[in-house]
PDB file of C-alpha atoms in Angstrom:
ATOM      1  CA  MET T  21      -0.025   0.035  -0.034  1.00  0.00           C
ATOM      2  CA  SER T  22       1.235   3.397  -0.833  1.00  0.00           C
ATOM      3  CA  THR T  23       0.559   5.695   1.746  1.00  0.00           C
ATOM      4  CA  ASP T  24       0.675   9.594   1.514  1.00  0.00           C
ATOM      5  CA  HIS T  25       2.295  10.314   5.046  1.00  0.00           C
ATOM      6  CA  ARG T  26       2.615  14.261   3.921  1.00  0.00           C
ATOM      7  CA  HIS T  27      -1.117  14.925   4.427  1.00  0.00           C
ATOM      8  CA  SER T  28      -2.566  12.581   7.228  1.00  0.00           C
ATOM      9  CA  LEU T  29      -5.658  12.831   8.318  1.00  0.00           C
ATOM     10  CA  LEU T  30      -7.267  13.267  12.024  1.00  0.00           C
ATOM     11  CA  TYR T  31      -9.786  10.488  13.353  1.00  0.00           C
ATOM     12  CA  VAL T  32     -11.722  11.121  16.810  1.00  0.00           C
ATOM     13  CA  ALA T  33     -13.223   8.443  18.307  1.00  0.00           C
ATOM     14  CA  VAL T  34     -15.517   9.558  21.130  1.00  0.00           C
ATOM     15  CA  GLY T  35     -17.347   7.081  23.287  1.00  0.00           C
ATOM     16  CA  ASP T  36     -17.889   4.529  25.896  1.00  0.00           C
ATOM     17  CA  SER T  37     -16.242   0.844  26.560  1.00  0.00           C
ATOM     18  CA  LEU T  38     -16.612  -0.052  23.026  1.00  0.00           C
ATOM     19  CA  THR T  39     -14.166   2.893  22.112  1.00  0.00           C
ATOM     20  CA  ALA T  40     -12.016   2.238  24.502  1.00  0.00           C
ATOM     21  CA  GLY T  41     -11.647  -1.256  23.101  1.00  0.00           C
ATOM     22  CA  ILE T  42     -13.382  -3.012  26.326  1.00  0.00           C
ATOM     23  CA  GLY T  43     -16.143  -5.808  25.906  1.00  0.00           C
ATOM     24  CA  THR T  44     -16.002  -5.882  22.104  1.00  0.00           C
ATOM     25  CA  LEU T  45     -15.221  -9.051  20.316  1.00  0.00           C
ATOM     26  CA  LEU T  46     -13.256  -7.248  17.566  1.00  0.00           C
ATOM     27  CA  LYS T  47      -9.735  -7.241  18.480  1.00  0.00           C
ATOM     28  CA  PRO T  48      -7.485  -4.805  18.440  1.00  0.00           C
ATOM     29  CA  GLY T  49     -11.039  -3.200  18.970  1.00  0.00           C
ATOM     30  CA  PHE T  50     -13.244  -1.103  16.501  1.00  0.00           C
ATOM     31  CA  VAL T  51     -11.066   1.922  16.422  1.00  0.00           C
ATOM     32  CA  GLN T  52      -7.834   0.364  15.357  1.00  0.00           C
ATOM     33  CA  LEU T  53      -9.680  -1.540  12.803  1.00  0.00           C
ATOM     34  CA  TYR T  54     -11.714   1.417  11.317  1.00  0.00           C
ATOM     35  CA  LYS T  55      -8.326   3.269  11.438  1.00  0.00           C
ATOM     36  CA  GLN T  56      -6.693   0.422   9.577  1.00  0.00           C
ATOM     37  CA  LYS T  57      -9.251   0.237   6.704  1.00  0.00           C
ATOM     38  CA  ALA T  58      -9.717   3.558   6.445  1.00  0.00           C
ATOM     39  CA  GLU T  59      -5.914   4.027   5.688  1.00  0.00           C
ATOM     40  CA  ARG T  60      -6.146   1.382   3.275  1.00  0.00           C
ATOM     41  CA  ALA T  61      -9.369   2.829   1.407  1.00  0.00           C
ATOM     42  CA  LEU T  62      -8.055   6.390   1.620  1.00  0.00           C
ATOM     43  CA  LYS T  63      -4.283   5.602   0.944  1.00  0.00           C
ATOM     44  CA  ARG T  64      -3.611   8.144   3.846  1.00  0.00           C
ATOM     45  CA  LYS T  65      -1.946   7.976   6.992  1.00  0.00           C
ATOM     46  CA  ILE T  66      -4.385   8.524   9.763  1.00  0.00           C
ATOM     47  CA  GLN T  67      -3.456   9.897  13.430  1.00  0.00           C
ATOM     48  CA  VAL T  68      -5.714   8.656  16.185  1.00  0.00           C
ATOM     49  CA  GLN T  69      -7.274  10.610  19.268  1.00  0.00           C
ATOM     50  CA  VAL T  70      -9.426   8.475  21.535  1.00  0.00           C
ATOM     51  CA  PHE T  71     -11.925  10.224  24.085  1.00  0.00           C
ATOM     52  CA  ALA T  72     -13.227   7.171  25.859  1.00  0.00           C
ATOM     53  CA  LYS T  73     -14.646   6.214  29.153  1.00  0.00           C
ATOM     54  CA  ASN T  74     -15.366   2.670  30.178  1.00  0.00           C
ATOM     55  CA  GLY T  75     -19.099   2.582  31.361  1.00  0.00           C
ATOM     56  CA  ALA T  76     -20.092   5.911  30.160  1.00  0.00           C
ATOM     57  CA  SER T  77     -23.469   6.424  29.653  1.00  0.00           C
ATOM     58  CA  SER T  78     -25.006   8.724  26.818  1.00  0.00           C
ATOM     59  CA  GLU T  79     -25.087  11.596  29.340  1.00  0.00           C
ATOM     60  CA  ASP T  80     -21.446  11.328  30.206  1.00  0.00           C
ATOM     61  CA  ILE T  81     -20.686  11.208  26.604  1.00  0.00           C
ATOM     62  CA  LEU T  82     -22.552  14.407  26.033  1.00  0.00           C
ATOM     63  CA  HIS T  83     -20.593  15.928  29.218  1.00  0.00           C
ATOM     64  CA  MET T  84     -17.322  15.147  27.690  1.00  0.00           C
ATOM     65  CA  LEU T  85     -18.404  16.816  24.312  1.00  0.00           C
ATOM     66  CA  SER T  86     -18.649  19.889  26.407  1.00  0.00           C
ATOM     67  CA  ARG T  87     -14.956  20.078  27.081  1.00  0.00           C
ATOM     68  CA  PRO T  88     -12.934  22.697  24.832  1.00  0.00           C
ATOM     69  CA  HIS T  89     -10.463  20.017  24.486  1.00  0.00           C
ATOM     70  CA  LEU T  90     -12.411  17.611  22.764  1.00  0.00           C
ATOM     71  CA  GLN T  91     -14.300  20.011  21.042  1.00  0.00           C
ATOM     72  CA  GLN T  92     -11.165  21.561  19.228  1.00  0.00           C
ATOM     73  CA  ALA T  93     -10.231  17.698  18.486  1.00  0.00           C
ATOM     74  CA  VAL T  94     -13.681  17.291  16.733  1.00  0.00           C
ATOM     75  CA  ARG T  95     -13.387  20.909  15.153  1.00  0.00           C
ATOM     76  CA  LYS T  96      -9.842  19.553  13.085  1.00  0.00           C
ATOM     77  CA  ALA T  97     -11.207  15.782  12.629  1.00  0.00           C
ATOM     78  CA  HIS T  98     -11.415  14.540   9.193  1.00  0.00           C
ATOM     79  CA  LEU T  99     -13.246  11.226  10.551  1.00  0.00           C
ATOM     80  CA  ILE T 100     -15.367  10.937  13.883  1.00  0.00           C
ATOM     81  CA  THR T 101     -17.193   7.991  15.382  1.00  0.00           C
ATOM     82  CA  LEU T 102     -19.176   8.302  18.299  1.00  0.00           C
ATOM     83  CA  SER T 103     -20.345   5.079  20.332  1.00  0.00           C
ATOM     84  CA  ALA T 104     -23.193   6.069  22.803  1.00  0.00           C
ATOM     85  CA  GLY T 105     -26.184   4.153  24.189  1.00  0.00           C
ATOM     86  CA  GLY T 106     -25.080   0.576  25.175  1.00  0.00           C
ATOM     87  CA  ASN T 107     -24.469   1.320  28.646  1.00  0.00           C
ATOM     88  CA  ASP T 108     -27.930   3.210  29.081  1.00  0.00           C
ATOM     89  CA  LEU T 109     -29.731   0.044  27.589  1.00  0.00           C
ATOM     90  CA  ARG T 110     -27.890  -2.268  29.867  1.00  0.00           C
ATOM     91  CA  GLN T 111     -29.078   0.004  33.031  1.00  0.00           C
ATOM     92  CA  ALA T 112     -32.851  -0.247  31.597  1.00  0.00           C
ATOM     93  CA  ALA T 113     -32.778  -3.614  31.184  1.00  0.00           C
ATOM     94  CA  LYS T 114     -31.535  -4.865  34.629  1.00  0.00           C
ATOM     95  CA  PRO T 115     -35.140  -4.846  36.237  1.00  0.00           C
ATOM     96  CA  PHE T 116     -36.079  -7.373  33.562  1.00  0.00           C
ATOM     97  CA  PHE T 117     -33.036  -9.661  34.406  1.00  0.00           C
ATOM     98  CA  ASN T 118     -34.879 -10.644  37.663  1.00  0.00           C
ATOM     99  CA  LEU T 119     -38.111 -11.275  36.483  1.00  0.00           C
ATOM    100  CA  PRO T 120     -39.618 -14.642  35.618  1.00  0.00           C
ATOM    101  CA  PRO T 121     -39.675 -15.261  31.700  1.00  0.00           C
ATOM    102  CA  THR T 122     -43.811 -15.416  32.041  1.00  0.00           C
ATOM    103  CA  GLU T 123     -43.649 -11.863  33.411  1.00  0.00           C
ATOM    104  CA  VAL T 124     -41.077 -10.577  30.835  1.00  0.00           C
ATOM    105  CA  SER T 125     -43.276 -11.559  28.151  1.00  0.00           C
ATOM    106  CA  HIS T 126     -46.492  -9.541  29.212  1.00  0.00           C
ATOM    107  CA  PHE T 127     -44.590  -6.227  28.668  1.00  0.00           C
TER     108      PHE T 127
END
């Protein structure tokens, strides 16, 4: 692969544990896999900045996005991914884990 190193792109990944590389079946994690695939497809070197927190809720990520250094990174980014909502869904589903199967089917 011939990669143009003179004009690298910036990829900013924001999110929860999936962005951090925790709890995913993908190895080394989707951020690195996406970077590798994008470099091949675009034939450009890609720099990565990851802003992620394991266990972050959508509200946590929204708060992260209010931070000036993250806003600046997003403004400069050529590629952005956002992973949010998985932990919210997990929290919302917790009450159902303790119900007998017959009660869950009535919802």
